[in-house]
Tab-separated table of C-alpha atoms in Angstrom:
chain	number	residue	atom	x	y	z
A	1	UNK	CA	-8.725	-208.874	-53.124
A	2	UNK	CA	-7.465	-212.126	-52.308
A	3	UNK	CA	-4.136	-213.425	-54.428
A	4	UNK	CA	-5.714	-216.993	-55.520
A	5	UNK	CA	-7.935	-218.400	-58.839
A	6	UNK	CA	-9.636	-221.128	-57.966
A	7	UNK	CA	-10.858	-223.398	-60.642
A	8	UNK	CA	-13.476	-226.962	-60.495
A	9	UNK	CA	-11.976	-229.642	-61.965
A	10	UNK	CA	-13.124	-233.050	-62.314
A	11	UNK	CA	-11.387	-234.752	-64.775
A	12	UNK	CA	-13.420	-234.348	-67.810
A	13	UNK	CA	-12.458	-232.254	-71.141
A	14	UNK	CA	-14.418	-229.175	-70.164
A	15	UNK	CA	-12.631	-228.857	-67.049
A	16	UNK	CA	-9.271	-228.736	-68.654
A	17	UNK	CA	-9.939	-226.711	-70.370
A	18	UNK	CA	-11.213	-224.141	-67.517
A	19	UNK	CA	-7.755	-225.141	-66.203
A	20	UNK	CA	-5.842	-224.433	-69.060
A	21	UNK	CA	-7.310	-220.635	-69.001
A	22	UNK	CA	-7.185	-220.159	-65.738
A	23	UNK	CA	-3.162	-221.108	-65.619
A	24	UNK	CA	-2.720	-218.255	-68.237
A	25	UNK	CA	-4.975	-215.852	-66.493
A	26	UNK	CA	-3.079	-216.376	-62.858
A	27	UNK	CA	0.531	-215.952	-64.930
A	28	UNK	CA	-1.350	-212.540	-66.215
A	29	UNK	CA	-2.184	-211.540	-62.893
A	30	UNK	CA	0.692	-212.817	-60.881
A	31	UNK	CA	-0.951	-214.742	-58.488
A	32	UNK	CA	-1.579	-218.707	-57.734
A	33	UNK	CA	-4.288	-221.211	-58.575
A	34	UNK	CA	-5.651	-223.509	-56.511
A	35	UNK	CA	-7.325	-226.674	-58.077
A	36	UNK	CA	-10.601	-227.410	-56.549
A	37	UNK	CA	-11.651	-231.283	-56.757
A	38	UNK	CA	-15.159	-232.313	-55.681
A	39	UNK	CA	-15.212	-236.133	-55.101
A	40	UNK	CA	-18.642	-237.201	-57.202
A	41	UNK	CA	-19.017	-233.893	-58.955
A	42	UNK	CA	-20.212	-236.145	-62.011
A	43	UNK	CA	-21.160	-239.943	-61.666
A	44	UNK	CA	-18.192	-242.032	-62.553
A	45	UNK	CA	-18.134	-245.300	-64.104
A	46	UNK	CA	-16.151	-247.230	-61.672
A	47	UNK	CA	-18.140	-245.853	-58.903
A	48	UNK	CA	-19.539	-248.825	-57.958
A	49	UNK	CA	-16.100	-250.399	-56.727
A	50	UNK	CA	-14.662	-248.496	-53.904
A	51	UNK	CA	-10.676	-249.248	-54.373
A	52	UNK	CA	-11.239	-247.886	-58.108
A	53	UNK	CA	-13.361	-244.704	-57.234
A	54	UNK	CA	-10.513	-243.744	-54.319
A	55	UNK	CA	-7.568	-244.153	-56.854
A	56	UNK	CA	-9.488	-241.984	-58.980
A	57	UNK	CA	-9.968	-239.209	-56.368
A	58	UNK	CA	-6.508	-239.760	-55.951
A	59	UNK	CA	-5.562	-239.748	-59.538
A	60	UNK	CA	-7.388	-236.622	-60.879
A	61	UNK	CA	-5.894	-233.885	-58.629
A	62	UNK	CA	-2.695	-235.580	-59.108
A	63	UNK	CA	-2.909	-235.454	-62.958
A	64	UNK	CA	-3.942	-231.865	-63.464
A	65	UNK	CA	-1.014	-230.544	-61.299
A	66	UNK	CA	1.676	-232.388	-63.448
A	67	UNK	CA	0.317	-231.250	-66.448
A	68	UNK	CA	0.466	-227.498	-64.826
A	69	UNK	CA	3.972	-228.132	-63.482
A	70	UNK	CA	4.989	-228.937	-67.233
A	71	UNK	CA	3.298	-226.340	-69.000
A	72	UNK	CA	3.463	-224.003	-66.091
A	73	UNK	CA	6.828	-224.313	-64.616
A	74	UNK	CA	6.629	-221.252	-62.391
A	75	UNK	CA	3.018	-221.009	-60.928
A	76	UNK	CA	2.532	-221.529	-57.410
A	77	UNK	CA	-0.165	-224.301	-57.219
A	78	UNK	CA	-2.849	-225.322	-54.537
A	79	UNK	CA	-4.688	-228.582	-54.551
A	80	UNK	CA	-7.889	-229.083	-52.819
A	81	UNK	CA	-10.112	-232.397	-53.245
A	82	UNK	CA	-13.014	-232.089	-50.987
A	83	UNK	CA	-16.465	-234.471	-50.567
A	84	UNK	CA	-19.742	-233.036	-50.904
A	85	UNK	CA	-22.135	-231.025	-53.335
A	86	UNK	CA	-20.135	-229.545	-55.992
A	87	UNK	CA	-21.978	-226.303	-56.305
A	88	UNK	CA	-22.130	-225.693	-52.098
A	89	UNK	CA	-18.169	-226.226	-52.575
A	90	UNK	CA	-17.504	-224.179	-55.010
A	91	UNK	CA	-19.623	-221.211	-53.978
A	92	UNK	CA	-18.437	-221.000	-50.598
A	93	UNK	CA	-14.599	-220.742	-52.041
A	94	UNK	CA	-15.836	-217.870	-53.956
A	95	UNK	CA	-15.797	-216.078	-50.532
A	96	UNK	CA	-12.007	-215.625	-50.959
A	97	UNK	CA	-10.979	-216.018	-54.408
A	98	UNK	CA	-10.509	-213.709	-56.647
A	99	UNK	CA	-11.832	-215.485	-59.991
A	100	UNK	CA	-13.814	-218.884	-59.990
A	101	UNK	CA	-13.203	-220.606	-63.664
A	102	UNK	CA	-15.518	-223.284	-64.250
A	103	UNK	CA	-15.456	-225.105	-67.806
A	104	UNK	CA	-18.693	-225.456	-70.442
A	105	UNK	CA	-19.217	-228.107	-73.169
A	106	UNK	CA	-19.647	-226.303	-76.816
A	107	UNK	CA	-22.267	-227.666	-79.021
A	108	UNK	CA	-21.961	-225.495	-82.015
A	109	UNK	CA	-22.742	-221.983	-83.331
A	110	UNK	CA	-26.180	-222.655	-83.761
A	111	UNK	CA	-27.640	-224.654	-80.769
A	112	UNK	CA	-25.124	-222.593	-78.705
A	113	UNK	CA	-23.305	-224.266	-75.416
A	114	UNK	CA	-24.059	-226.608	-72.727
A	115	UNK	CA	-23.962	-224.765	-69.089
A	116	UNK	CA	-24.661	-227.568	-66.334
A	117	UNK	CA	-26.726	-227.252	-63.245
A	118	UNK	CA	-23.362	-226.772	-61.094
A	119	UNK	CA	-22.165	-224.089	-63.932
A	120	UNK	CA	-25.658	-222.141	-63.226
A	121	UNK	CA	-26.171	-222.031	-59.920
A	122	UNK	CA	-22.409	-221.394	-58.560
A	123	UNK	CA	-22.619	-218.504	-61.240
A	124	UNK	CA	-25.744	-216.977	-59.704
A	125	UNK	CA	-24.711	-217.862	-56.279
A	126	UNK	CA	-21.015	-216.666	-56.406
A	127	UNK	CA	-18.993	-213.909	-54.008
A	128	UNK	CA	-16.538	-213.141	-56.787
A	129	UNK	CA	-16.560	-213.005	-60.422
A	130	UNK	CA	-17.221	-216.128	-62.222
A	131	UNK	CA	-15.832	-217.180	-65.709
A	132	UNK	CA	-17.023	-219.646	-67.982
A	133	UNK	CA	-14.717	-221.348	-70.519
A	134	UNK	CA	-15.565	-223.216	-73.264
A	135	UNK	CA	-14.351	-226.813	-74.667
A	136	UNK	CA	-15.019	-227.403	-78.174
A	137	UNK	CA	-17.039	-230.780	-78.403
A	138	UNK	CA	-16.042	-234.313	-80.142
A	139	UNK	CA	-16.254	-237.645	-79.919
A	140	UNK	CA	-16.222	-238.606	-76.113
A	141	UNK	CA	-12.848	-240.685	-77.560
A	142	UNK	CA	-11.383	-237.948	-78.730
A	143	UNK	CA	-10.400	-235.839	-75.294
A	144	UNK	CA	-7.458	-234.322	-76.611
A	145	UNK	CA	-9.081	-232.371	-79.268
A	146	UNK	CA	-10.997	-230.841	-76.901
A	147	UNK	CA	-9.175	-226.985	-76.222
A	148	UNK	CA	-10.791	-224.140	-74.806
A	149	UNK	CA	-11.929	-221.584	-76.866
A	150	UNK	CA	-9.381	-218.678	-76.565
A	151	UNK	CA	-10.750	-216.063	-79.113
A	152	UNK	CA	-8.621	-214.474	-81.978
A	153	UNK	CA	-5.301	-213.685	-80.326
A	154	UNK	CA	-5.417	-209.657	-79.475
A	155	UNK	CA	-9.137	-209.566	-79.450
A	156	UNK	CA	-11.253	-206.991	-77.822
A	157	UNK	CA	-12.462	-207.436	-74.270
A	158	UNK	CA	-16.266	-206.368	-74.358
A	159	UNK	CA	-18.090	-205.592	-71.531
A	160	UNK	CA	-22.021	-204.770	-71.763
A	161	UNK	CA	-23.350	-202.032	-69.925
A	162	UNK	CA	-26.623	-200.843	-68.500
A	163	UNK	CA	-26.287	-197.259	-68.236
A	164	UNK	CA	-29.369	-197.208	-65.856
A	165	UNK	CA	-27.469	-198.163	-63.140
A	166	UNK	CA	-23.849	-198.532	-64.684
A	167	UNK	CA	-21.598	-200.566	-61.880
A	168	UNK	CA	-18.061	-199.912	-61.160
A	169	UNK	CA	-17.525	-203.685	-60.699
A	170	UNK	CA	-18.679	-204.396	-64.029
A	171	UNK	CA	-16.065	-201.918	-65.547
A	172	UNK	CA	-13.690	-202.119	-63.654
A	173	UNK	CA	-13.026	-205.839	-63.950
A	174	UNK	CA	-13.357	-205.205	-67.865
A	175	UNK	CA	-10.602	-202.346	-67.644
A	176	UNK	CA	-8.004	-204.238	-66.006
A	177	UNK	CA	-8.950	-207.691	-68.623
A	178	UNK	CA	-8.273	-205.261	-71.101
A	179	UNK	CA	-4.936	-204.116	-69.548
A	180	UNK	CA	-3.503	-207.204	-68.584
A	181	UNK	CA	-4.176	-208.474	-72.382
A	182	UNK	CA	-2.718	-205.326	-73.817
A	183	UNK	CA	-6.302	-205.066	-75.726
A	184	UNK	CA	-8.653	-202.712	-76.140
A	185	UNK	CA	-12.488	-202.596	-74.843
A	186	UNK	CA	-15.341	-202.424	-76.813
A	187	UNK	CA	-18.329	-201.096	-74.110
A	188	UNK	CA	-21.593	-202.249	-75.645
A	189	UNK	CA	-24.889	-200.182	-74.521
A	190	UNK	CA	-27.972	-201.451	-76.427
A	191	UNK	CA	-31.087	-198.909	-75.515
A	192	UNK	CA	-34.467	-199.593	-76.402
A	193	UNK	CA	-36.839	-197.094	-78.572
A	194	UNK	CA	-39.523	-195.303	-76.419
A	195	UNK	CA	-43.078	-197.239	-76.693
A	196	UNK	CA	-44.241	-195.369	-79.390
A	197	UNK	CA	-42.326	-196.881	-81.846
A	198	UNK	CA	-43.406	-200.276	-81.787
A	199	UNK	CA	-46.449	-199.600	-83.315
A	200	UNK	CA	-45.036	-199.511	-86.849
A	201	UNK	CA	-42.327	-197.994	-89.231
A	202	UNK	CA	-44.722	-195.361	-90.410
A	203	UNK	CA	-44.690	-193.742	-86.840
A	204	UNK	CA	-40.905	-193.511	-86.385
A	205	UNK	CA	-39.741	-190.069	-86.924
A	206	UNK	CA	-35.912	-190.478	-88.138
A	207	UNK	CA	-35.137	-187.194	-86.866
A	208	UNK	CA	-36.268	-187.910	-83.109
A	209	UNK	CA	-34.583	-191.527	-83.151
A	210	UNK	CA	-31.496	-189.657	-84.662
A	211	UNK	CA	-31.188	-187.401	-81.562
A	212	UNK	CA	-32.220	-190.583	-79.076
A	213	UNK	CA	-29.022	-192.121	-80.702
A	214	UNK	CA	-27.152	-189.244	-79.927
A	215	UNK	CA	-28.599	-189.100	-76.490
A	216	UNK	CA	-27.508	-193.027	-75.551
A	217	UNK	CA	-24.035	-192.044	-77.041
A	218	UNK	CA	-23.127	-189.039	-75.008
A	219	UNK	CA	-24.136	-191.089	-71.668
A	220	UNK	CA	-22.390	-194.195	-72.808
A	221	UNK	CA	-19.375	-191.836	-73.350
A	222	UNK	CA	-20.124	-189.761	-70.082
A	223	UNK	CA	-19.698	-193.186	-68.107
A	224	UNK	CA	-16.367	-194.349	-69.868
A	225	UNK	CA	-14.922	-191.149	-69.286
A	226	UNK	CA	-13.386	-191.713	-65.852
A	227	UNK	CA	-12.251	-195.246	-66.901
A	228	UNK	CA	-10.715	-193.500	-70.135
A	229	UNK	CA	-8.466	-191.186	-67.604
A	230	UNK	CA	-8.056	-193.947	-65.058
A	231	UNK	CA	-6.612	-196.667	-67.824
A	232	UNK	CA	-5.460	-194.477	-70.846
A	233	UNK	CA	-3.152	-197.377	-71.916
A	234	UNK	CA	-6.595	-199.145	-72.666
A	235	UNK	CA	-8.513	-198.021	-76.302
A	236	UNK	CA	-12.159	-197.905	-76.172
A	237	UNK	CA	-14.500	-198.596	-78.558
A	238	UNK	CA	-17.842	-197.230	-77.632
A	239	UNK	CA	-21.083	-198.866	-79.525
A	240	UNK	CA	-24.422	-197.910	-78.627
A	241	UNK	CA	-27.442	-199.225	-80.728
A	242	UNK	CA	-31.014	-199.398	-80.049
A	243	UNK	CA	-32.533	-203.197	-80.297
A	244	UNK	CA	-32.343	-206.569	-78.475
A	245	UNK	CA	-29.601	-206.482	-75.843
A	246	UNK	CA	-28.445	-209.751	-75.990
A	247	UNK	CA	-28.535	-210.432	-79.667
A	248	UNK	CA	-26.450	-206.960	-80.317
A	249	UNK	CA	-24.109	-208.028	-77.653
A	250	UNK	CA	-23.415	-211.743	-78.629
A	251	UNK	CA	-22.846	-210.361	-82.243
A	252	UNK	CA	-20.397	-207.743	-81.384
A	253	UNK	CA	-18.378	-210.065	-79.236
A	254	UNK	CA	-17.537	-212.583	-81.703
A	255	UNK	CA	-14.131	-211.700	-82.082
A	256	UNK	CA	-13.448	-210.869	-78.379
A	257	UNK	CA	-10.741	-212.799	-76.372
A	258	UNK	CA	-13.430	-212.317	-73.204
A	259	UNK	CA	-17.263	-211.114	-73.266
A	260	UNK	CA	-17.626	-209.241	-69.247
A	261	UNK	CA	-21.640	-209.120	-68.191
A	262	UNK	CA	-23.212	-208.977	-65.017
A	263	UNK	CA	-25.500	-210.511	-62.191
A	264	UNK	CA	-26.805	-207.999	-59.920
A	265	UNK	CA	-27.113	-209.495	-56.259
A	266	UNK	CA	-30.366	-209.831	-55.458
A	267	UNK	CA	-31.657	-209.714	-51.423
A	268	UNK	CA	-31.999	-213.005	-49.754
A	269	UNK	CA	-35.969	-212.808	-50.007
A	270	UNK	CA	-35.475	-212.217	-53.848
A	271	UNK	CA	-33.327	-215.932	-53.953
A	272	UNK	CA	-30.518	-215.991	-57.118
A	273	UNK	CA	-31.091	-215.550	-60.908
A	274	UNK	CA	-29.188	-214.755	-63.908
A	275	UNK	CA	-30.834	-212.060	-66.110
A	276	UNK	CA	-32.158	-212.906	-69.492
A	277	UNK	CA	-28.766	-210.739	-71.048
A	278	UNK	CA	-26.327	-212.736	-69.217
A	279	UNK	CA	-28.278	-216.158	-69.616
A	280	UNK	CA	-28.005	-215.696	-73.362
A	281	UNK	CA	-24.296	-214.598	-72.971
A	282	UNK	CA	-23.583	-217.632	-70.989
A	283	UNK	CA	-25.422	-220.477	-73.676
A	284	UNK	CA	-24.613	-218.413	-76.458
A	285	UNK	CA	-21.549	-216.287	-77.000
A	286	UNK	CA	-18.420	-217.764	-78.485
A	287	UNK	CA	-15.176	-216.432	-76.011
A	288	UNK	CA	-15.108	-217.016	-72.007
A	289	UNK	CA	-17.660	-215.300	-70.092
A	290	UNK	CA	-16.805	-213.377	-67.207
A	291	UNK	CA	-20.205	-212.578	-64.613
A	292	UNK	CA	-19.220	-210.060	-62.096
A	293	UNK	CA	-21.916	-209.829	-59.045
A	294	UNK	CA	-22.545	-206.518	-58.128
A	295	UNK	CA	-25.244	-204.186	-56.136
């Protein structure tokens, strides 16, 4: 594991606020951050004159490492500004980072947030872990405002699990969140009824879905087990519950200072995609979201 967070900056609201997180998550884990700029990551206004867009490419980087060396007087700091196609950039530093933070414009409980093209596909491209912070959203004159969306100070790390094929990555990533926030974990395995009851609430015998509920919580505790022993400074919080995944796990990490799902890497013939759990925890759960690749 390398000893460097990179985060993709480029000037806007939403990226400083990726910045801002990923300052305090490098002090957590003792290791530096390097600043990735992407010249023409978003159309400026100025780009049209030459001498303005160069003192801008200029002016960005330069920005966002004096506001780090004020709030952040003792983190070692890289800058990189770099031409090209934001998303090629920023997956191909994934091959020796650590943690890629990328930033997210909030719209609001209900429609959810805003995750751009170059947010999606470095997330279902990406070597290492990617997490996606949120920036609340004003008035486009009213940048400071915008702060990233922390969650309730001490909350829960949740992590959601699919005990099919439950991957180490996945936990362990949420196991050492957990113990570098001095938080617990709440592991969230949501398990679907057998076909024969979705035919109607007359058919479902209480007694069988009783013991199926049993069932999911033994292996959901079975598979925490190890982590339990491995990390016994972290408290766990097992929840298992038969329904939609993604609606049971957006809802039961409301309060959590970071929400940890998945992408499984798919072979080359296969291309990239985000599964339908950790698209909806992307647009639509409140705290950073953490995808961790795995096989």
């Amino acid at each position: 594991m390398t000893d460097t967070i990179a985060v993709g900056f480029d000037g806007s609201a939403e990226s400083q606020a990726a910045i801002d997180w990923a300052a305090l998550e490098a002090e957590r884990q003792g290791v530096g951050l390097r600043l990735v700029h992407v010249w023409r990551w978003q159309p400026h206004a100025s780009a049209a004159d030459p001498d303005k867009e160069h003192e801008w490419i200029a002016r960005v980087p330069r920005e966002a490492a004096q506001r780090l060396a004020e709030h952040h007087p003792g983190l070692r700091v890289e800058q990189l500004s770099v031409p090209g196609v934001a998303a090629d950039v920023l997956v191909e530093l994934t091959e020796d980072s650590r943690l890629l933070v990328l930033g997210s414009r909030a719209l609001g409980r209900a429609s959810g947030f805003l995750l751009g093209s170059v947010g999606q596909e470095v997330t279902a491209r990406a070597e290492c872990p990617v997490v996606m912070v949120r920036a609340s959203f004003q008035d486009e004159e009213v940048r400071e405002s915008r702060t990233p969306r922390e969650g309730p100070p001490g909350g829960p790390v949740v992590v959601g699990l699919d005990l099919v094929k439950p991957s180490r990555a996945i936990l362990q990533f949420a196991f050492e969140a957990a113990a570098l926030r001095g938080t617990g974990l709440r592991a969230v395995h949501v398990w679907k009824l057998p076909a024969v009851f979705t035919y109607g609430p007359r058919m479902i015998d209480q007694h069988q879905r009783s013991e199926l509920g049993r069932r999911e919580h033994q292996l959901l505790s079975t598979a925490m087990l190890p982590w339990r022993e491995e990390y016994p400074q972290v408290t766990v919080d097992e929840q298992a519950a038969p329904g939609n995944a993604s609606r049971h796990l957006i809802e039961r990490a409301d309060d959590a200072s970071l929400l940890v799902v998945g992408r499984r890497v798919q072979r080359p013939a296969l291309g990239t995609r985000l599964g339908p759990v950790t698209q909806a925890a992307l647009h639509h759960a409140t705290p950073p979201v953490a995808v961790v690749p795995h096989i």
